[in-house]
Coordinates of C-alpha atoms and ligand atoms in Angstrom, one line a residue:
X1 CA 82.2 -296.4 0.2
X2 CA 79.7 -296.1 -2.6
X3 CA 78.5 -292.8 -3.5
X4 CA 74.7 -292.0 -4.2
X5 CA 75.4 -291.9 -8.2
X6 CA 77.4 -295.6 -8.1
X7 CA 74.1 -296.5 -6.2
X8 CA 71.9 -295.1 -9.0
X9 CA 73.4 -296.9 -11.5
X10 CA 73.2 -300.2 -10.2
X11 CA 69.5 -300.0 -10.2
X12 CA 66.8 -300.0 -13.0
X13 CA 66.2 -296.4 -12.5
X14 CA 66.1 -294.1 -15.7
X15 CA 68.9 -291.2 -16.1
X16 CA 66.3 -288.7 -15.8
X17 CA 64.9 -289.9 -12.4
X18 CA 68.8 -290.6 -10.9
X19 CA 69.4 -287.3 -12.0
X20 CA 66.0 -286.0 -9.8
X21 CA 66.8 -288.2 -6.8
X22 CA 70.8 -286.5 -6.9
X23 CA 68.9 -282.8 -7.5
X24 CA 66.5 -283.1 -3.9
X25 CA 69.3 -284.6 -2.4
X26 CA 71.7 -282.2 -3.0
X27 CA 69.1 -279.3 -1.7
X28 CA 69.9 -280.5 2.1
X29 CA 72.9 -278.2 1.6
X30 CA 71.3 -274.6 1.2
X31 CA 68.2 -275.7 3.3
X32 CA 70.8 -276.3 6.0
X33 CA 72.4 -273.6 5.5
X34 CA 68.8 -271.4 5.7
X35 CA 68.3 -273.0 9.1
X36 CA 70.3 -269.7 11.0
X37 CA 68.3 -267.0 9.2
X38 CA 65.1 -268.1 9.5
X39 CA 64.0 -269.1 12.5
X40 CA 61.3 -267.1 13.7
X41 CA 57.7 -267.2 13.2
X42 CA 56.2 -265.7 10.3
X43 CA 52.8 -263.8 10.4
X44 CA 51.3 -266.7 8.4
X45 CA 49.4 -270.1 8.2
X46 CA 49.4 -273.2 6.5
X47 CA 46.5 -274.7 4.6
X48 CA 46.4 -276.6 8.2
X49 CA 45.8 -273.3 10.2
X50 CA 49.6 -274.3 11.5
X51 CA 51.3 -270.9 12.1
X52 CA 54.8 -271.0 9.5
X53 CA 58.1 -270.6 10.4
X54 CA 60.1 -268.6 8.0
X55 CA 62.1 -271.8 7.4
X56 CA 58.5 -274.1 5.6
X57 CA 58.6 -271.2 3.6
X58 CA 61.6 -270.9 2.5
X59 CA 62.5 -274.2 1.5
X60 CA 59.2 -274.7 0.1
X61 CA 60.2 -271.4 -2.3
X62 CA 63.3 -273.1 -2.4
X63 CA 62.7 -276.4 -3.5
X64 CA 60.0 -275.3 -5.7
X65 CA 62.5 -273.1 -7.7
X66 CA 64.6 -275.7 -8.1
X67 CA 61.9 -278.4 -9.5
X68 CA 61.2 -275.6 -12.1
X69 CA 64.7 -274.4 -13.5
X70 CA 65.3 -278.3 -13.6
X71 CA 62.6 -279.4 -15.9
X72 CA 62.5 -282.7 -14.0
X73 CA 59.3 -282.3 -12.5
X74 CA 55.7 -281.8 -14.1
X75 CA 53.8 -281.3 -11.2
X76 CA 54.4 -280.9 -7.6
X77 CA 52.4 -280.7 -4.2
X78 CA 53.4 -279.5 -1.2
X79 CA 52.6 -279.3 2.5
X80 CA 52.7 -275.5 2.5
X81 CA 50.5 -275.0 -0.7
X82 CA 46.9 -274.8 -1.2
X83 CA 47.5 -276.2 -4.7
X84 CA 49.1 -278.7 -6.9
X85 CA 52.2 -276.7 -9.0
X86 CA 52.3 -277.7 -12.4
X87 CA 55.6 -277.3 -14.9
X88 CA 54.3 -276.7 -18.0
X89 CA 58.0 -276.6 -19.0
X90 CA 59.0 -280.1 -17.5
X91 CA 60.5 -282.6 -19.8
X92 CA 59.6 -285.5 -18.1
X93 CA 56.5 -287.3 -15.9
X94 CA 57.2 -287.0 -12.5
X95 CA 55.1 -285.2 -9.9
X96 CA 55.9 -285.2 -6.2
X97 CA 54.9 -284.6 -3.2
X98 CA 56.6 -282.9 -0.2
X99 CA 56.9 -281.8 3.0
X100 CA 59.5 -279.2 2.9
X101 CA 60.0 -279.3 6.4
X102 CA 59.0 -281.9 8.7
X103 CA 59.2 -281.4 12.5
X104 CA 59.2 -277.3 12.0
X105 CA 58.6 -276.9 15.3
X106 CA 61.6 -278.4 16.3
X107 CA 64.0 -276.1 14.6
X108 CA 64.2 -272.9 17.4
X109 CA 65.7 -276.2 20.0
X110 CA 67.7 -277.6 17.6
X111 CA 66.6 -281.0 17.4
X112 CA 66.5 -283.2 14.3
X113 CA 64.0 -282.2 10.9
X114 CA 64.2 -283.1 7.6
X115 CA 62.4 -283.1 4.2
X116 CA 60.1 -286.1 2.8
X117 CA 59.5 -286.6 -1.0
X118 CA 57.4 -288.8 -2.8
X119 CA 58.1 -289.6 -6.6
X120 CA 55.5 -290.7 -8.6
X121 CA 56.4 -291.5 -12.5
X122 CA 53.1 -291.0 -14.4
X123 CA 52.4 -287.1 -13.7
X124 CA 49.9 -287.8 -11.0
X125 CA 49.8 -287.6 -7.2
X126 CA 46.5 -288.1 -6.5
X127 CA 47.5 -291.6 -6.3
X128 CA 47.7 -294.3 -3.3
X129 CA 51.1 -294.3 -2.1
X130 CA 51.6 -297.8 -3.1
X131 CA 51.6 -296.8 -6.5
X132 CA 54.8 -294.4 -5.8
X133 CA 57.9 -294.8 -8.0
X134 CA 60.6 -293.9 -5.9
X135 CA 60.7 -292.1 -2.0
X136 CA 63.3 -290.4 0.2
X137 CA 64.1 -288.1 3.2
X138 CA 66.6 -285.6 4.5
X139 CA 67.0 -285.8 7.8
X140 CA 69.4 -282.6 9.3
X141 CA 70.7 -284.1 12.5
X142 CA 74.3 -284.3 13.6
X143 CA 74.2 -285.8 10.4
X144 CA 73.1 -285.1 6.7
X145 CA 71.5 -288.2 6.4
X146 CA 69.2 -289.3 3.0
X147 CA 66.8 -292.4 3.2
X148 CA 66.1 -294.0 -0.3
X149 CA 64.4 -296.4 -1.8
X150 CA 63.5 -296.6 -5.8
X151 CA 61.4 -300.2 -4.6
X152 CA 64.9 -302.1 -4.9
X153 CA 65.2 -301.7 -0.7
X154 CA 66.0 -299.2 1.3
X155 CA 69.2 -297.3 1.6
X156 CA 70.9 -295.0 4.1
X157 CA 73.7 -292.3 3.0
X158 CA 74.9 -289.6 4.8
X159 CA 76.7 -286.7 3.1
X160 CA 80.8 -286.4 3.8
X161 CA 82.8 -282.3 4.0
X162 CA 82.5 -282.6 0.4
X163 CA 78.7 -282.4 -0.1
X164 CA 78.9 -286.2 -1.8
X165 CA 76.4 -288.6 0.0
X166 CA 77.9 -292.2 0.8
X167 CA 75.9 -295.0 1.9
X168 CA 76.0 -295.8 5.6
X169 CA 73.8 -298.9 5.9
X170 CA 72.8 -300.7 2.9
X171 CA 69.5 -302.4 2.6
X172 CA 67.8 -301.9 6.1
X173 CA 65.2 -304.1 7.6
X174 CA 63.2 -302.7 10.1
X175 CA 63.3 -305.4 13.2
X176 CA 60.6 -306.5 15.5
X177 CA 62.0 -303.8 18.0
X178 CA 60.0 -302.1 21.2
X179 CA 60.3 -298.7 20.9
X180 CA 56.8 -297.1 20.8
X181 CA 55.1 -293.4 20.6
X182 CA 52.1 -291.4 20.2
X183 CA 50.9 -288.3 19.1
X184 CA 47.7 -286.3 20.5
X185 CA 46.8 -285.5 24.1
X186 CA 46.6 -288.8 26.2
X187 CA 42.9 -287.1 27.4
X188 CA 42.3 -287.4 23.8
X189 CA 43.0 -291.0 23.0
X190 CA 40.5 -292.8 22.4
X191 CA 39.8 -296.1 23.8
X192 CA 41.3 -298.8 21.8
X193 CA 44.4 -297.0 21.1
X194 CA 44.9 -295.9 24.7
X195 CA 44.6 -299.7 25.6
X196 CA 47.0 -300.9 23.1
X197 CA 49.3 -298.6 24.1
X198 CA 49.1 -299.3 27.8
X199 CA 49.4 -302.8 26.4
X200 CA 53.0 -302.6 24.9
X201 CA 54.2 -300.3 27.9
X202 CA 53.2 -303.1 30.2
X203 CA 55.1 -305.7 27.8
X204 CA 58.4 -302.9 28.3
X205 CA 58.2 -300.9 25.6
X206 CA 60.4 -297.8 25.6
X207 CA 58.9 -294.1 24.9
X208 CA 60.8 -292.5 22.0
X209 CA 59.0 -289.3 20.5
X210 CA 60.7 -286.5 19.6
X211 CA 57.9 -284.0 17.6
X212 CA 59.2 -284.9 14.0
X213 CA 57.7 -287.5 12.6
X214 CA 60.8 -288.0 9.8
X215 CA 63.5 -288.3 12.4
X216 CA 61.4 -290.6 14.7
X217 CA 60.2 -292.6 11.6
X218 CA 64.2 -292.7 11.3
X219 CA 65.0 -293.9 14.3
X220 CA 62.1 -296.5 14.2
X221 CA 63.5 -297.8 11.0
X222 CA 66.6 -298.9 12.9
X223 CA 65.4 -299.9 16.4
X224 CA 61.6 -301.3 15.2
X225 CA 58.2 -300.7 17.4
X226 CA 55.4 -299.0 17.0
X227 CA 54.9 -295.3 16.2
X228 CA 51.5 -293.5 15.9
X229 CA 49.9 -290.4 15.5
X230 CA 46.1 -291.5 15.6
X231 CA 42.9 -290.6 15.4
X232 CA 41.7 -289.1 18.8
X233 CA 38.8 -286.8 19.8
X234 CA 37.9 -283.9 18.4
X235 CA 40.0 -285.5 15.0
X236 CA 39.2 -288.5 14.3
X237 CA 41.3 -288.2 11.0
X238 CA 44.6 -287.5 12.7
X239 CA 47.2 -284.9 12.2
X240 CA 49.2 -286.3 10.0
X241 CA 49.0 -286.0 5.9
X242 CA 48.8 -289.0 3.2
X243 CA 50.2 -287.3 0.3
X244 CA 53.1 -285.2 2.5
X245 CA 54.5 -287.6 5.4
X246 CA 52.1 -291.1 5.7
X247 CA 53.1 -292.2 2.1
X248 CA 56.6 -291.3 1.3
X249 CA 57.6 -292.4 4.9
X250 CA 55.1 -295.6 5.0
X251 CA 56.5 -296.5 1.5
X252 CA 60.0 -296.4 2.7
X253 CA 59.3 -298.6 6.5
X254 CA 56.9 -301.2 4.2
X255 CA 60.1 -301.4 1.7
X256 CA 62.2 -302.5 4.8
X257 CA 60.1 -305.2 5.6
X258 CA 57.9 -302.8 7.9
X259 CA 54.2 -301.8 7.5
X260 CA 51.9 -298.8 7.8
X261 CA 48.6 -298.6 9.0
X262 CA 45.3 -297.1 9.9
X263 CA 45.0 -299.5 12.5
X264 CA 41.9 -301.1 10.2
X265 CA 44.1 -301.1 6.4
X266 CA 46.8 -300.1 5.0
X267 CA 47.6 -296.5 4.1
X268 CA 49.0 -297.2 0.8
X269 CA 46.0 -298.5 -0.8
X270 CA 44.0 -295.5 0.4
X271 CA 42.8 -293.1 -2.5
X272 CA 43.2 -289.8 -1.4
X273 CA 39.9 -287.5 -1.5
X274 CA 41.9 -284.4 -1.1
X275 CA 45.7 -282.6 -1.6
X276 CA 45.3 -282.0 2.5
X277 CA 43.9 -285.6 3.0
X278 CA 45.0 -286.9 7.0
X279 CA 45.1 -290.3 7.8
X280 CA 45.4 -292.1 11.7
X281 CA 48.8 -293.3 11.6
X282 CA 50.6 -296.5 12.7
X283 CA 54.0 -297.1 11.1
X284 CA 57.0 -299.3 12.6
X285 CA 57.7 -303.4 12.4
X286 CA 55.4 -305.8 11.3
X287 CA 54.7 -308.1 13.5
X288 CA 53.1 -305.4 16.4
X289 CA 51.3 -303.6 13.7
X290 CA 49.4 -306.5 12.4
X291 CA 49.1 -307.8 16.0
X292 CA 47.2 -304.0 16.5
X293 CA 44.9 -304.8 13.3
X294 CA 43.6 -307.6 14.5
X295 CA 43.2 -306.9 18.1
X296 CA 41.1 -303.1 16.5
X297 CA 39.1 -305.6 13.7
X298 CA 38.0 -307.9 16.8
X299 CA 36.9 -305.1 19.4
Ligands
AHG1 P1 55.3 -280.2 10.2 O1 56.4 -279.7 10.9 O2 55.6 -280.6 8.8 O3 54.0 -279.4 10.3 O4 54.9 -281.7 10.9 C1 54.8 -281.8 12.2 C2 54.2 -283.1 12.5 C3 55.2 -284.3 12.6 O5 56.5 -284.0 12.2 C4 55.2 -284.6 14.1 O6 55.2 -286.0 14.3 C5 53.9 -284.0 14.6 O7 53.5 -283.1 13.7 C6 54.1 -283.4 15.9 O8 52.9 -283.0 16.4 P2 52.7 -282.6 18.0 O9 53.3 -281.3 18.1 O10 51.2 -282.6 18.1 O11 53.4 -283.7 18.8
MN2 MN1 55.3 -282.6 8.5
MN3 MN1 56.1 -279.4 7.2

């Protein structure tokens, strides 16, 4: 089986960038591990006015240790910080962006979570996604599993006893499948969404949503559909974040052959106005996503 380091260096990536990717990778071990001692609720919000688990914070402290001792990363952003973290120290150009911990609320049951990082190669991330250099998750299932892409396809590895990631499914392509999901209150949807929804349930779609968006965005890349988390009233921007989750993930789906969407454009042309920018999202196989575009564009 090919590890994630004979991966690297088949593509066009530099040494300093493989050497990144292997660094976040390699953090799924001790974020794992943190998973049993921190698991309540800590007295604190997020920029979101979400309530913490001790877990965000810690592998937010975590990772951003890491960037630092590395000198691999210049700047970073982060779900769980008000700010952009520069490096003054960094030796190279990158500047990511991550969600330490996606699906937080999942963690007390158990369920899947993971991490989402964007890498851009230029020092910048207020960028459109489509501009990113290279973009990955951790997903911690049954499985350590790691989803890459460095815009030569996308790539699945999960990590063996030894801590080594191998590559469980090589170049994936997201198919026209019917699985489909939303976020928000139904009483909330508003009018066009709530009828194309009802649309693809009559057609036999099949409800997956599990309350991360990583591990359904996972499972979407392998089964296809439609997953959303849109706009709805009382927030007509959505939940969801550009920089932390819409970009990195929507990056990864559109590099399978998939596409993600406002439901009006695409989210990786969109300039973000803000680090805590949200974005209506629609993310899953091609062919249902454009067929929502038009049918929003028409109403
Ligand atoms: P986070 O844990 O990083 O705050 O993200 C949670 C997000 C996303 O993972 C998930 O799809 C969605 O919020 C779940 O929201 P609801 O609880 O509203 O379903
Ligand atoms: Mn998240
Ligand atoms: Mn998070």
């Amino acid at each position: 089986m090919t590890t994630l380091r004979e991966y690297l260096d088949t593509t066009s990536c530099k040494e300093d960038l493989k050497e990144l990717i292997e660094l976040i990778a390699r953090q799924a071990e001790p974020i794992r591990k943190a998973f049993i001692t921190n698991q309540e609720y800590v007295d604190t919000e997020n920029i979101y006015g979400e309530e913490q688990i001790a877990l965000d914070k810690w592998s937010n402290k975590h990772m951003m240790e890491v960037f630092k001792k590395s000198k691999l990363v210049k700047a970073a952003a982060s779900e769980e910080e008000a700010e952009i973290i520069k490096f003054p120290e960094a030796k190279t150009e990158y500047a990511l962006t991550m969600d330490p911990l996606d699906g937080s609320s999942l963690v007390q049951v158990n369920l899947a979570v993971g991490t989402i990082i964007g890498i851009y190669d230029n020092g910048e991330v207020m960028q459109p996604g489509r501009n990113l250099r290279a973009a990955m998750y951790m997903l911690y299932g049954p499985m350590t599993v790691l989803g890459l892409t460095v815009k030569e396809g996308v790539h699945i590895f999960a990590m063996n006893d030894e801590g080594e990631y191998l590559m469980l499914e090589k170049d994936v392509r997201i198919p026209e499948g019917e699985l489909y999901a939303s976020g928000a209150l139904k009483k909330d949807w508003l009018p066009k969404h709530a009828k194309f929804i009802e649309k693809l349930e009559e057609e036999g779609y099949k409800l997956r949503y599990s309350g991360s968006f990583v591990a359904d965005v996972h499972q979407y890349l392998k089964y296809g559909g439609l997953f959303s988390y849109p706009a709805y009233k009382g927030k007509e921007t959505g939940k969801l974040r550009l920089l932390f989750e819409a970009n990195p993930m929507g990056y990864i789906v559109t590099q399978a052959g998939g596409r993600i969407s406002t439901g009006y454009a695409d989210i990786l042309d969109i300039m973000p106005e803000k680090i805590d920018h949200r974005v209506p999202i629609y993310i899953g196989s091609k062919g249902v996503i454009e067929r929502l575009e038009k049918e929003f564009k028409e109403e």
